[in-house]
Amino acid sequence: MAERFDLAVVGGGIVGLATARRYAEEYPDARIVLVEKERELAAHQSGRNSGVVHSGVSYRPGSRKARFTLSGRAELLAYVRSRGLATEALGKLIVARTERDLPDLDELARRAAANGVPGVRRLGPEGIRAREPEVVGVAALFVPSAAIVDFAEIARSFARDLEAAGHAIRRATPIDRIVPHGDEVHLIGASGAIELEARRAVACAGLGSDRLARRSGVRPAVRIVPFRGEFYEVRSRATPLVRGLVYAVPDPTLPFAEPHFTPDVRGRVWVGPNAVLALAREGYRRRSFRWKDAAEELADPALWRLLGRLGPRALREGWRSIDRSTYAADLARMVPALRRRDLGEARAGVRAQAVDDAGNLVDDFVWAETPGAVHLLNAPSPAATGAMAIARAIAERLPLPGRLRRPTEGGTFKPA
Ligand SMILES: Cc1cc2nc3c(=O)[nH]c(=O)nc-3n(C[C@H](O)[C@H](O)[C@H](O)COP(=O)(O)OP(=O)(O)OC[C@H]3O[C@@H](n4cnc5c(N)ncnc54)[C@H](O)[C@@H]3O)c2cc1C
C-alpha cells in the first residue's frame, strides 16, 4: 500500500522546498513529503542560475512578480543570515550604454520608485566610473540592495529543516500525474502504480510543470519553452573588471537575454546568461538535443508565433551562443577592457519560460488548480529570490483540511 501524507510537494527545486517548509511551519502536526525525480535536490534551475537576490526594480508595479520579489527577498535574506549561509550585498549597476537606452532606464527608475525599492540613485558617466572604473555608459541606476547568494545551498538548507522536523524527502522519484481520489489525491509514479496518497498536493516542477499538469487533467493556457542561458567565468586579473553586479538596460523584446557581470559568493566572476532557444528541456550543452522535446516544441504554433515576434533577435542570440567573440564584443560595449580571451570556463542553466497560445512570453507567475492540487506553471526569474513569498501564497491558496493551521511569521525552524 502507498504511504499516506497530509501534503505531497512535487519538485525539489527552491520553490518546492520553500513550499514544503512553509506548510511544515503552518501545520506543525502535518505529515509532509517532497518528491524529486533526480538523485540530487536543486539539480535544475535552482542550482544553475546567477545567484542574484533581486530588488524588484524592473517588475511591473502590482504584479505578482513585484510582490513576491519584494516580500520574498527580505524573508530569504533573513533566513540566509539566520543560518550563516553565504551572502554579500554588492549592489547592482544598471547601465544605459547609449542615449537610445535612456527611455528604458527612465522606465526602470519609475518602476523602482513605484515598487518602493530603497536607495536607488541615478548616476552619470562620472558616477559610473567612480563606482565601477572599467564600466562606460551615458547614465546608470545604482541599486544598493541587490545581493548574491547560492540558491542551491539555500534549497539544501530548506531540505535539512524539513528532514530535521521529521518530514520525508524522496529523491529519484518521478511523478507521472496527480489525480483526485475522493477528497484526496493520488500521486502516480512512472510505472503507473500509486506512489503516494495525500490529502493535498502542490506541483512545483519547473521545466516539467506543463507536462505534469497536462497529464493531471489541467488544460494549461501556457507551455514551457526552454531557453538555455550560457555563462562564462571571467578569468581573474590583477585588477578585477567589476566590483559588483553590472547589468545593461534590458531589451524589452527579450528582457532576460542581456548577459551581465555577476560575482558569486565564492569570489569568481561570471558573465551571462544569454537566452538561446533550447531543443532539450534539460540540455545544458550547445549540442543538447532530445527528440521528444524538440518535436513537441517545433510542432507547436505558439513557438513559431514567438519566433516571428522575436525575429532577428532570436537568430542573433543563436549566433552569439556559437561565437564567443560576438558574446565578448557585446559585453565590451559596457566594459571595453573585456576581451574574448577573458572568457574562461563555461556553464549553463535552462529557464522554464512559459509562452501563451499567442506566442507571448508570460512574464508573471501562473498557476492552475485541480481538485486537491495546485500546479505552479510559470515561476520565472526571480522566483529563487521570491521563493519564500511564493510558498506563502500557495499555502494560503490550498489549505490542508483536518489539520490545525497556525498563522506564523516563521520561527518553527530554529537554526541547527
Ligand atoms: C540561467 C538562469 C539564471 C537565473 N538567475 C536568477 C537569479 O539570479 N535570481 C533569481 O531569483 N532567479 C534566477 N533564475 C530563476 C530561478 O532559478 C528559477 O525561477 C527558480 O530556480 C525556479 O525554481 P523551481 O523550484 O520552480 O524550479 P527548479 O529548480 O527547476 O525545480 C523543479 C524541480 O522539479 C523536478 N521535477 C520536474 N518534474 C518532476 C516530476 N514529474 N516528478 C518529480 N520531480 C520533478 C525537477 O527535477 C526539478 O528539480 C535564473 C534561472 C536561470 C535558468
CSV table of C-alpha atoms and ligand atoms in Angstrom, one decimal:
chain,number,residue,atom,x,y,z
A,1,MET,CA,0.0,0.0,0.0
A,2,ALA,CA,1.2,3.5,-0.8
A,3,GLU,CA,2.2,5.6,2.1
A,4,ARG,CA,-0.2,8.4,3.1
A,5,PHE,CA,0.7,12.0,3.8
A,6,ASP,CA,-1.2,15.2,4.6
A,7,LEU,CA,0.7,17.0,1.8
A,8,ALA,CA,2.9,16.0,-1.1
A,9,VAL,CA,5.0,18.5,-2.9
A,10,VAL,CA,6.4,17.6,-6.3
A,11,GLY,CA,9.8,19.2,-7.2
A,12,GLY,CA,12.9,19.6,-5.2
A,13,GLY,CA,13.9,23.0,-6.5
A,14,ILE,CA,14.0,26.0,-4.3
A,15,VAL,CA,10.3,26.8,-4.8
A,16,GLY,CA,9.1,23.2,-4.0
A,17,LEU,CA,11.4,23.1,-0.9
A,18,ALA,CA,10.3,26.5,0.3
A,19,THR,CA,6.7,25.5,-0.1
A,20,ALA,CA,7.0,22.2,1.8
A,21,ARG,CA,8.9,24.1,4.5
A,22,ARG,CA,6.1,26.7,4.7
A,23,TYR,CA,3.4,24.1,5.2
A,24,ALA,CA,5.5,22.5,7.8
A,25,GLU,CA,5.6,25.8,9.7
A,26,GLU,CA,1.9,26.5,9.4
A,27,TYR,CA,0.8,22.9,10.2
A,28,PRO,CA,3.2,21.6,12.8
A,29,ASP,CA,1.3,18.3,13.2
A,30,ALA,CA,1.0,17.5,9.5
A,31,ARG,CA,3.0,14.7,7.7
A,32,ILE,CA,4.7,16.2,4.6
A,33,VAL,CA,6.6,14.6,1.8
A,34,LEU,CA,8.6,16.2,-1.0
A,35,VAL,CA,9.3,14.1,-4.1
A,36,GLU,CA,12.0,14.9,-6.6
A,37,LYS,CA,12.8,12.9,-9.8
A,38,GLU,CA,16.6,13.5,-9.6
A,39,ARG,CA,19.0,11.9,-7.1
A,40,GLU,CA,20.1,15.5,-6.1
A,41,LEU,CA,18.0,18.4,-5.0
A,42,ALA,CA,18.2,21.8,-6.9
A,43,ALA,CA,19.6,19.9,-9.9
A,44,HIS,CA,18.0,22.2,-12.5
A,45,GLN,CA,17.1,25.9,-12.4
A,46,SER,CA,17.7,26.3,-8.7
A,47,GLY,CA,21.2,25.1,-9.0
A,48,ARG,CA,22.1,26.7,-12.3
A,49,ASN,CA,21.3,30.4,-12.0
A,50,SER,CA,23.0,33.7,-11.5
A,51,GLY,CA,22.7,33.7,-7.7
A,52,VAL,CA,21.3,37.2,-7.5
A,53,VAL,CA,18.8,38.3,-4.9
A,54,HIS,CA,16.9,40.8,-7.0
A,55,SER,CA,15.5,44.0,-5.6
A,56,GLY,CA,12.3,44.5,-7.6
A,57,VAL,CA,13.4,47.3,-9.9
A,58,SER,CA,12.2,46.1,-13.3
A,59,TYR,CA,8.9,44.4,-12.5
A,60,ARG,CA,5.5,45.8,-13.3
A,61,PRO,CA,4.2,47.5,-10.1
A,62,GLY,CA,1.3,45.5,-8.7
A,63,SER,CA,2.3,42.3,-10.5
A,64,ARG,CA,2.8,39.0,-8.6
A,65,LYS,CA,6.4,39.1,-9.7
A,66,ALA,CA,6.9,42.5,-8.0
A,67,ARG,CA,5.1,41.5,-4.8
A,68,PHE,CA,6.8,38.1,-4.5
A,69,THR,CA,10.2,39.7,-5.1
A,70,LEU,CA,9.8,42.5,-2.6
A,71,SER,CA,8.5,40.4,0.3
A,72,GLY,CA,10.4,37.2,-0.6
A,73,ARG,CA,13.8,38.8,-0.8
A,74,ALA,CA,13.5,40.2,2.8
A,75,GLU,CA,12.4,36.8,4.1
A,76,LEU,CA,15.1,35.0,2.2
A,77,LEU,CA,17.9,37.2,3.3
A,78,ALA,CA,16.7,37.0,6.9
A,79,TYR,CA,16.8,33.2,6.6
A,80,VAL,CA,20.3,33.2,5.0
A,81,ARG,CA,21.6,35.3,7.8
A,82,SER,CA,19.9,33.1,10.5
A,83,ARG,CA,21.7,30.0,9.0
A,84,GLY,CA,25.0,31.7,8.4
A,85,LEU,CA,24.8,30.9,4.7
A,86,ALA,CA,27.0,32.9,2.3
A,87,THR,CA,25.7,36.3,1.0
A,88,GLU,CA,27.1,39.7,0.1
A,89,ALA,CA,25.2,42.9,-0.6
A,90,LEU,CA,27.2,44.0,-3.6
A,91,GLY,CA,24.6,46.4,-5.2
A,92,LYS,CA,23.8,46.5,-8.8
A,93,LEU,CA,24.6,49.0,-11.6
A,94,ILE,CA,22.1,49.1,-14.5
A,95,VAL,CA,23.9,50.8,-17.3
A,96,ALA,CA,22.4,52.8,-20.3
A,97,ARG,CA,25.1,52.2,-22.9
A,98,THR,CA,23.8,54.8,-25.4
A,99,GLU,CA,21.2,57.6,-25.5
A,100,ARG,CA,18.8,55.1,-27.0
A,101,ASP,CA,18.7,53.2,-23.7
A,102,LEU,CA,17.6,56.3,-21.7
A,103,PRO,CA,13.8,56.0,-22.1
A,104,ASP,CA,14.1,52.3,-20.8
A,105,LEU,CA,16.4,53.5,-18.0
A,106,ASP,CA,13.8,56.1,-17.1
A,107,GLU,CA,11.1,53.5,-17.0
A,108,LEU,CA,13.2,51.3,-14.7
A,109,ALA,CA,13.6,54.3,-12.4
A,110,ARG,CA,9.8,54.9,-12.4
A,111,ARG,CA,9.1,51.2,-11.6
A,112,ALA,CA,11.8,51.1,-8.8
A,113,ALA,CA,10.0,54.2,-7.2
A,114,ALA,CA,6.6,52.6,-7.6
A,115,ASN,CA,7.8,49.3,-6.1
A,116,GLY,CA,9.4,51.2,-3.2
A,117,VAL,CA,12.9,49.8,-3.8
A,118,PRO,CA,15.1,51.7,-1.3
A,119,GLY,CA,18.2,53.8,-2.1
A,120,VAL,CA,18.1,53.7,-5.9
A,121,ARG,CA,20.3,56.5,-7.3
A,122,ARG,CA,20.8,57.8,-10.8
A,123,LEU,CA,24.4,58.2,-11.9
A,124,GLY,CA,26.1,60.0,-14.9
A,125,PRO,CA,29.2,58.8,-16.6
A,126,GLU,CA,31.4,60.2,-13.8
A,127,GLY,CA,29.3,58.5,-11.1
A,128,ILE,CA,29.6,55.2,-13.1
A,129,ARG,CA,33.4,55.5,-13.3
A,130,ALA,CA,33.6,56.2,-9.5
A,131,ARG,CA,31.7,53.1,-8.7
A,132,GLU,CA,33.0,50.8,-11.5
A,133,PRO,CA,36.2,52.2,-13.1
A,134,GLU,CA,36.0,49.7,-16.1
A,135,VAL,CA,32.4,50.4,-17.0
A,136,VAL,CA,31.3,53.0,-19.5
A,137,GLY,CA,27.8,54.3,-20.1
A,138,VAL,CA,25.8,57.5,-20.6
A,139,ALA,CA,23.8,57.0,-17.4
A,140,ALA,CA,23.0,54.3,-14.8
A,141,LEU,CA,20.9,53.3,-11.9
A,142,PHE,CA,22.6,52.1,-8.8
A,143,VAL,CA,20.5,49.7,-6.7
A,144,PRO,CA,22.3,49.1,-3.4
A,145,SER,CA,20.0,46.4,-2.1
A,146,ALA,CA,20.9,43.7,-4.8
A,147,ALA,CA,22.8,40.8,-3.2
A,148,ILE,CA,24.4,37.5,-4.1
A,149,VAL,CA,23.7,34.1,-2.5
A,150,ASP,CA,24.0,30.4,-3.5
A,151,PHE,CA,20.4,29.3,-4.2
A,152,ALA,CA,21.3,25.6,-4.3
A,153,GLU,CA,22.8,25.9,-0.8
A,154,ILE,CA,19.7,27.6,0.4
A,155,ALA,CA,17.5,24.9,-1.1
A,156,ARG,CA,19.6,22.2,0.6
A,157,SER,CA,19.2,24.1,3.9
A,158,PHE,CA,15.4,24.1,3.5
A,159,ALA,CA,15.6,20.3,2.9
A,160,ARG,CA,17.6,19.9,6.1
A,161,ASP,CA,15.0,21.8,8.1
A,162,LEU,CA,12.3,19.6,6.7
A,163,GLU,CA,14.1,16.3,7.5
A,164,ALA,CA,15.1,17.6,10.9
A,165,ALA,CA,11.4,18.2,11.7
A,166,GLY,CA,10.5,14.6,10.7
A,167,HIS,CA,9.2,15.2,7.2
A,168,ALA,CA,10.2,13.0,4.2
A,169,ILE,CA,12.2,13.7,1.1
A,170,ARG,CA,12.0,11.1,-1.7
A,171,ARG,CA,14.7,11.5,-4.3
A,172,ALA,CA,14.9,9.7,-7.6
A,173,THR,CA,11.1,9.5,-7.6
A,174,PRO,CA,9.5,10.8,-10.8
A,175,ILE,CA,5.8,11.5,-10.6
A,176,ASP,CA,3.7,10.9,-13.8
A,177,ARG,CA,0.5,12.6,-12.6
A,178,ILE,CA,-1.6,13.8,-9.7
A,179,VAL,CA,-5.2,12.6,-9.8
A,180,PRO,CA,-8.1,13.2,-7.5
A,181,HIS,CA,-9.4,10.3,-5.4
A,182,GLY,CA,-12.4,11.2,-3.2
A,183,ASP,CA,-11.4,14.3,-1.2
A,184,GLU,CA,-7.8,13.4,-1.5
A,185,VAL,CA,-5.2,12.8,-4.3
A,186,HIS,CA,-3.1,10.0,-5.6
A,187,LEU,CA,0.4,10.6,-7.0
A,188,ILE,CA,1.0,8.1,-9.7
A,189,GLY,CA,4.6,7.1,-10.4
A,190,ALA,CA,6.4,6.4,-13.7
A,191,SER,CA,5.4,2.7,-13.5
A,192,GLY,CA,1.7,3.6,-13.4
A,193,ALA,CA,1.4,2.5,-9.7
A,194,ILE,CA,0.2,4.7,-6.9
A,195,GLU,CA,3.4,6.2,-5.4
A,196,LEU,CA,1.8,8.2,-2.6
A,197,GLU,CA,-1.5,9.2,-1.2
A,198,ALA,CA,-2.0,12.7,0.1
A,199,ARG,CA,-4.7,15.0,1.3
A,200,ARG,CA,-3.4,17.7,-0.9
A,201,ALA,CA,-0.6,18.1,-3.4
A,202,VAL,CA,1.4,21.0,-4.8
A,203,ALA,CA,3.5,20.7,-8.0
A,204,CYS,CA,6.5,23.0,-8.5
A,205,ALA,CA,8.0,21.0,-11.4
A,206,GLY,CA,9.9,23.8,-13.2
A,207,LEU,CA,10.8,22.7,-16.7
A,208,GLY,CA,8.3,19.7,-16.4
A,209,SER,CA,5.5,21.7,-14.9
A,210,ASP,CA,3.2,22.0,-18.0
A,211,ARG,CA,3.6,18.2,-18.8
A,212,LEU,CA,2.8,17.1,-15.3
A,213,ALA,CA,-0.2,19.5,-15.2
A,214,ARG,CA,-1.5,18.2,-18.6
A,215,ARG,CA,-1.2,14.5,-17.5
A,216,SER,CA,-3.0,15.5,-14.3
A,217,GLY,CA,-6.0,16.9,-16.3
A,218,VAL,CA,-5.2,20.6,-16.4
A,219,ARG,CA,-5.5,22.3,-19.8
A,220,PRO,CA,-2.9,24.9,-19.3
A,221,ALA,CA,-3.1,28.0,-21.3
A,222,VAL,CA,0.7,28.1,-21.4
A,223,ARG,CA,3.5,25.7,-22.4
A,224,ILE,CA,7.1,25.7,-21.2
A,225,VAL,CA,9.7,26.8,-23.8
A,226,PRO,CA,13.2,26.1,-22.6
A,227,PHE,CA,15.7,28.9,-23.0
A,228,ARG,CA,19.3,28.0,-22.3
A,229,GLY,CA,21.4,30.7,-20.6
A,230,GLU,CA,25.1,30.3,-21.0
A,231,PHE,CA,27.7,31.7,-18.6
A,232,TYR,CA,31.4,32.1,-18.8
A,233,GLU,CA,33.8,32.7,-16.0
A,234,VAL,CA,35.8,35.9,-16.4
A,235,ARG,CA,39.4,34.8,-15.9
A,236,SER,CA,40.8,36.6,-12.9
A,237,ARG,CA,43.0,39.6,-13.4
A,238,ALA,CA,45.3,41.6,-11.1
A,239,THR,CA,42.6,44.3,-11.1
A,240,PRO,CA,39.1,42.7,-11.3
A,241,LEU,CA,37.0,44.1,-14.2
A,242,VAL,CA,33.9,44.7,-11.9
A,243,ARG,CA,33.4,45.2,-8.2
A,244,GLY,CA,29.7,44.5,-8.0
A,245,LEU,CA,26.8,43.4,-10.2
A,246,VAL,CA,26.8,45.2,-13.6
A,247,TYR,CA,23.8,44.9,-16.0
A,248,ALA,CA,22.9,46.6,-19.2
A,249,VAL,CA,19.5,48.1,-19.6
A,250,PRO,CA,17.4,45.1,-20.9
A,251,ASP,CA,16.0,44.9,-24.3
A,252,PRO,CA,12.1,44.8,-23.8
A,253,THR,CA,11.7,42.2,-26.6
A,254,LEU,CA,13.8,39.6,-24.8
A,255,PRO,CA,14.3,41.1,-21.3
A,256,PHE,CA,16.2,38.2,-19.8
A,257,ALA,CA,18.7,37.9,-22.6
A,258,GLU,CA,21.2,40.6,-21.7
A,259,PRO,CA,24.3,38.9,-20.1
A,260,HIS,CA,25.5,40.7,-17.0
A,261,PHE,CA,28.6,40.6,-14.8
A,262,THR,CA,27.9,38.6,-11.6
A,263,PRO,CA,30.4,37.9,-8.9
A,264,ASP,CA,29.5,34.8,-7.0
A,265,VAL,CA,29.8,34.0,-3.3
A,266,ARG,CA,33.0,32.0,-3.9
A,267,GLY,CA,34.8,35.0,-5.3
A,268,ARG,CA,34.5,34.1,-9.0
A,269,VAL,CA,33.0,36.5,-11.6
A,270,TRP,CA,30.7,35.3,-14.3
A,271,VAL,CA,29.2,36.8,-17.4
A,272,GLY,CA,25.9,35.6,-18.6
A,273,PRO,CA,23.3,34.3,-19.2
A,274,ASN,CA,22.2,34.9,-22.8
A,275,ALA,CA,19.0,33.2,-23.9
A,276,VAL,CA,19.1,30.6,-26.6
A,277,LEU,CA,16.1,28.6,-27.6
A,278,ALA,CA,17.0,25.0,-26.5
A,279,LEU,CA,16.0,21.8,-28.2
A,280,ALA,CA,16.2,19.8,-24.9
A,281,ARG,CA,14.4,20.9,-21.7
A,282,GLU,CA,17.3,19.8,-19.5
A,283,GLY,CA,20.0,20.3,-22.1
A,284,TYR,CA,23.0,22.2,-20.7
A,285,ARG,CA,25.2,21.9,-23.7
A,286,ARG,CA,25.0,23.7,-27.1
A,287,ARG,CA,24.5,20.3,-28.8
A,288,SER,CA,22.0,19.0,-26.4
A,289,PHE,CA,19.0,17.6,-28.3
A,290,ARG,CA,16.1,15.4,-27.2
A,291,TRP,CA,13.6,14.2,-29.9
A,292,LYS,CA,10.6,14.4,-27.6
A,293,ASP,CA,11.3,18.0,-26.5
A,294,ALA,CA,12.3,19.2,-30.0
A,295,ALA,CA,9.3,17.5,-31.7
A,296,GLU,CA,6.8,18.9,-29.2
A,297,GLU,CA,8.3,22.4,-29.4
A,298,LEU,CA,8.5,22.6,-33.2
A,299,ALA,CA,5.0,21.2,-33.7
A,300,ASP,CA,3.5,24.0,-31.6
A,301,PRO,CA,2.2,27.0,-33.5
A,302,ALA,CA,2.9,29.1,-30.4
A,303,LEU,CA,6.6,28.6,-30.8
A,304,TRP,CA,6.5,29.9,-34.4
A,305,ARG,CA,4.5,32.9,-33.3
A,306,LEU,CA,7.1,33.6,-30.6
A,307,LEU,CA,9.9,33.3,-33.2
A,308,GLY,CA,8.0,35.6,-35.5
A,309,ARG,CA,7.8,38.1,-32.7
A,310,LEU,CA,11.4,37.8,-31.7
A,311,GLY,CA,12.6,37.9,-35.4
A,312,PRO,CA,16.2,38.7,-35.9
A,313,ARG,CA,16.8,38.9,-32.1
A,314,ALA,CA,16.4,35.1,-31.9
A,315,LEU,CA,18.9,34.5,-34.7
A,316,ARG,CA,21.4,36.8,-33.1
A,317,GLU,CA,21.1,35.0,-29.8
A,318,GLY,CA,21.8,31.7,-31.6
A,319,TRP,CA,24.9,33.2,-33.3
A,320,ARG,CA,26.1,34.8,-30.1
A,321,SER,CA,25.9,31.4,-28.5
A,322,ILE,CA,28.1,29.8,-31.2
A,323,ASP,CA,30.6,32.7,-31.5
A,324,ARG,CA,32.3,33.7,-28.3
A,325,SER,CA,33.8,36.7,-30.0
A,326,THR,CA,30.3,38.2,-30.5
A,327,TYR,CA,29.4,37.4,-26.9
A,328,ALA,CA,32.6,39.2,-25.7
A,329,ALA,CA,32.1,42.1,-28.1
A,330,ASP,CA,28.6,42.7,-26.8
A,331,LEU,CA,29.8,42.9,-23.2
A,332,ALA,CA,32.8,45.1,-24.3
A,333,ARG,CA,30.3,47.8,-25.2
A,334,MET,CA,29.8,48.2,-21.4
A,335,VAL,CA,33.2,47.0,-20.2
A,336,PRO,CA,35.7,47.9,-23.0
A,337,ALA,CA,38.6,46.1,-21.4
A,338,LEU,CA,36.9,42.7,-21.7
A,339,ARG,CA,38.5,40.5,-24.4
A,340,ARG,CA,37.4,37.2,-25.8
A,341,ARG,CA,40.4,35.5,-24.1
A,342,ASP,CA,39.0,36.7,-20.7
A,343,LEU,CA,36.1,34.2,-21.1
A,344,GLY,CA,37.0,31.0,-19.3
A,345,GLU,CA,35.1,28.0,-18.1
A,346,ALA,CA,31.5,27.7,-19.4
A,347,ARG,CA,28.4,26.6,-17.6
A,348,ALA,CA,24.7,26.9,-18.4
A,349,GLY,CA,21.1,26.8,-17.0
A,350,VAL,CA,17.8,26.4,-18.8
A,351,ARG,CA,14.9,28.7,-18.0
A,352,ALA,CA,11.4,27.2,-17.9
A,353,GLN,CA,9.8,30.1,-19.8
A,354,ALA,CA,6.0,29.9,-20.1
A,355,VAL,CA,4.6,31.0,-23.5
A,356,ASP,CA,0.9,31.6,-24.2
A,357,ASP,CA,-1.1,30.5,-27.2
A,358,ALA,CA,-0.4,33.8,-29.0
A,359,GLY,CA,3.3,33.3,-28.7
A,360,ASN,CA,3.9,35.9,-25.9
A,361,LEU,CA,6.5,35.3,-23.2
A,362,VAL,CA,4.5,35.1,-20.0
A,363,ASP,CA,6.1,37.5,-17.6
A,364,ASP,CA,4.2,36.8,-14.4
A,365,PHE,CA,3.6,33.7,-12.2
A,366,VAL,CA,0.8,31.4,-13.4
A,367,TRP,CA,-0.8,28.5,-11.5
A,368,ALA,CA,-3.7,26.2,-12.1
A,369,GLU,CA,-5.9,24.1,-9.7
A,370,THR,CA,-7.3,20.7,-9.9
A,371,PRO,CA,-9.4,19.1,-7.1
A,372,GLY,CA,-6.9,18.8,-4.2
A,373,ALA,CA,-3.9,20.2,-6.0
A,374,VAL,CA,-2.2,23.4,-7.2
A,375,HIS,CA,0.2,23.3,-10.2
A,376,LEU,CA,2.7,26.2,-10.5
A,377,LEU,CA,3.0,26.7,-14.2
A,378,ASN,CA,5.4,29.6,-14.5
A,379,ALA,CA,7.9,30.5,-11.9
A,380,PRO,CA,10.2,32.8,-13.9
A,381,SER,CA,13.2,34.6,-12.6
A,382,PRO,CA,13.4,35.9,-9.9
A,383,ALA,CA,11.4,33.0,-8.4
A,384,ALA,CA,14.5,31.9,-6.5
A,385,THR,CA,14.5,35.4,-4.8
A,386,GLY,CA,10.8,35.2,-4.2
A,387,ALA,CA,10.6,31.5,-3.3
A,388,MET,CA,9.5,32.1,0.3
A,389,ALA,CA,6.8,34.5,-0.7
A,390,ILE,CA,5.5,32.2,-3.4
A,391,ALA,CA,5.4,29.4,-0.8
A,392,ARG,CA,3.3,31.6,1.5
A,393,ALA,CA,0.9,32.4,-1.3
A,394,ILE,CA,0.5,28.7,-2.3
A,395,ALA,CA,-0.2,27.7,1.3
A,396,GLU,CA,-2.9,30.4,1.6
A,397,ARG,CA,-4.4,29.2,-1.7
A,398,LEU,CA,-4.5,25.5,-0.7
A,399,PRO,CA,-5.2,24.9,3.0
A,400,LEU,CA,-4.8,21.5,4.5
A,401,PRO,CA,-8.1,20.0,5.7
A,402,GLY,CA,-8.4,18.4,9.0
A,403,ARG,CA,-5.2,20.0,10.4
A,404,LEU,CA,-4.9,22.9,12.7
A,405,ARG,CA,-3.3,25.9,10.9
A,406,ARG,CA,-1.0,28.1,12.9
A,407,PRO,CA,-0.6,31.5,11.4
A,408,THR,CA,3.1,32.1,11.6
A,409,GLU,CA,5.7,34.7,10.7
A,410,GLY,CA,8.4,32.0,10.8
A,411,GLY,CA,10.2,30.7,13.8
A,412,THR,CA,9.3,27.0,13.9
A,413,PHE,CA,12.6,26.1,12.4
A,414,LYS,CA,15.4,27.2,14.6
A,415,PRO,CA,19.0,27.1,13.2
A,416,ALA,CA,20.6,23.8,14.0
B,1,LIG,C1,20.2,30.9,-16.2
B,1,LIG,C2,19.3,31.3,-15.1
B,1,LIG,C3,19.6,32.4,-14.3
B,1,LIG,C4,18.7,32.8,-13.3
B,1,LIG,N1,19.1,33.7,-12.4
B,1,LIG,C5,18.3,34.0,-11.3
B,1,LIG,C6,18.7,34.9,-10.3
B,1,LIG,O1,19.9,35.5,-10.4
B,1,LIG,N2,17.9,35.2,-9.3
B,1,LIG,C7,16.7,34.6,-9.2
B,1,LIG,O2,15.9,34.9,-8.3
B,1,LIG,N3,16.2,33.7,-10.1
B,1,LIG,C8,17.0,33.4,-11.2
B,1,LIG,N4,16.7,32.4,-12.1
B,1,LIG,C9,15.3,31.8,-11.9
B,1,LIG,C10,15.3,30.8,-10.8
B,1,LIG,O3,16.5,30.0,-10.9
B,1,LIG,C11,14.1,29.9,-11.0
B,1,LIG,O4,13.0,30.8,-11.2
B,1,LIG,C12,13.8,29.0,-9.8
B,1,LIG,O5,15.0,28.3,-9.5
B,1,LIG,C13,12.7,28.1,-10.0
B,1,LIG,O6,12.7,27.2,-9.0
B,1,LIG,P1,11.7,25.9,-9.1
B,1,LIG,O7,11.8,25.2,-7.9
B,1,LIG,O8,10.4,26.4,-9.6
B,1,LIG,O9,12.3,25.1,-10.4
B,1,LIG,P2,13.5,24.0,-10.5
B,1,LIG,O10,14.7,24.5,-9.7
B,1,LIG,O11,13.7,23.8,-11.9
B,1,LIG,O12,13.0,22.8,-9.8
B,1,LIG,C14,11.9,21.9,-10.3
B,1,LIG,C15,12.2,20.5,-9.8
B,1,LIG,O13,11.1,19.7,-10.2
B,1,LIG,C16,11.7,18.4,-10.5
B,1,LIG,N5,10.7,17.7,-11.3
B,1,LIG,C17,10.2,18.1,-12.6
B,1,LIG,N6,9.3,17.2,-13.0
B,1,LIG,C18,9.1,16.3,-12.0
B,1,LIG,C19,8.3,15.1,-11.9
B,1,LIG,N7,7.4,14.8,-12.8
B,1,LIG,N8,8.4,14.4,-10.7
B,1,LIG,C20,9.3,14.7,-9.8
B,1,LIG,N9,10.1,15.8,-9.9
B,1,LIG,C21,10.0,16.6,-10.9
B,1,LIG,C22,12.9,18.8,-11.3
B,1,LIG,O14,13.8,17.7,-11.4
B,1,LIG,C23,13.5,20.0,-10.5
B,1,LIG,O15,14.4,19.6,-9.5
B,1,LIG,C24,17.5,32.0,-13.1
B,1,LIG,C25,17.2,30.9,-13.9
B,1,LIG,C26,18.1,30.6,-14.9
B,1,LIG,C27,17.8,29.3,-15.7
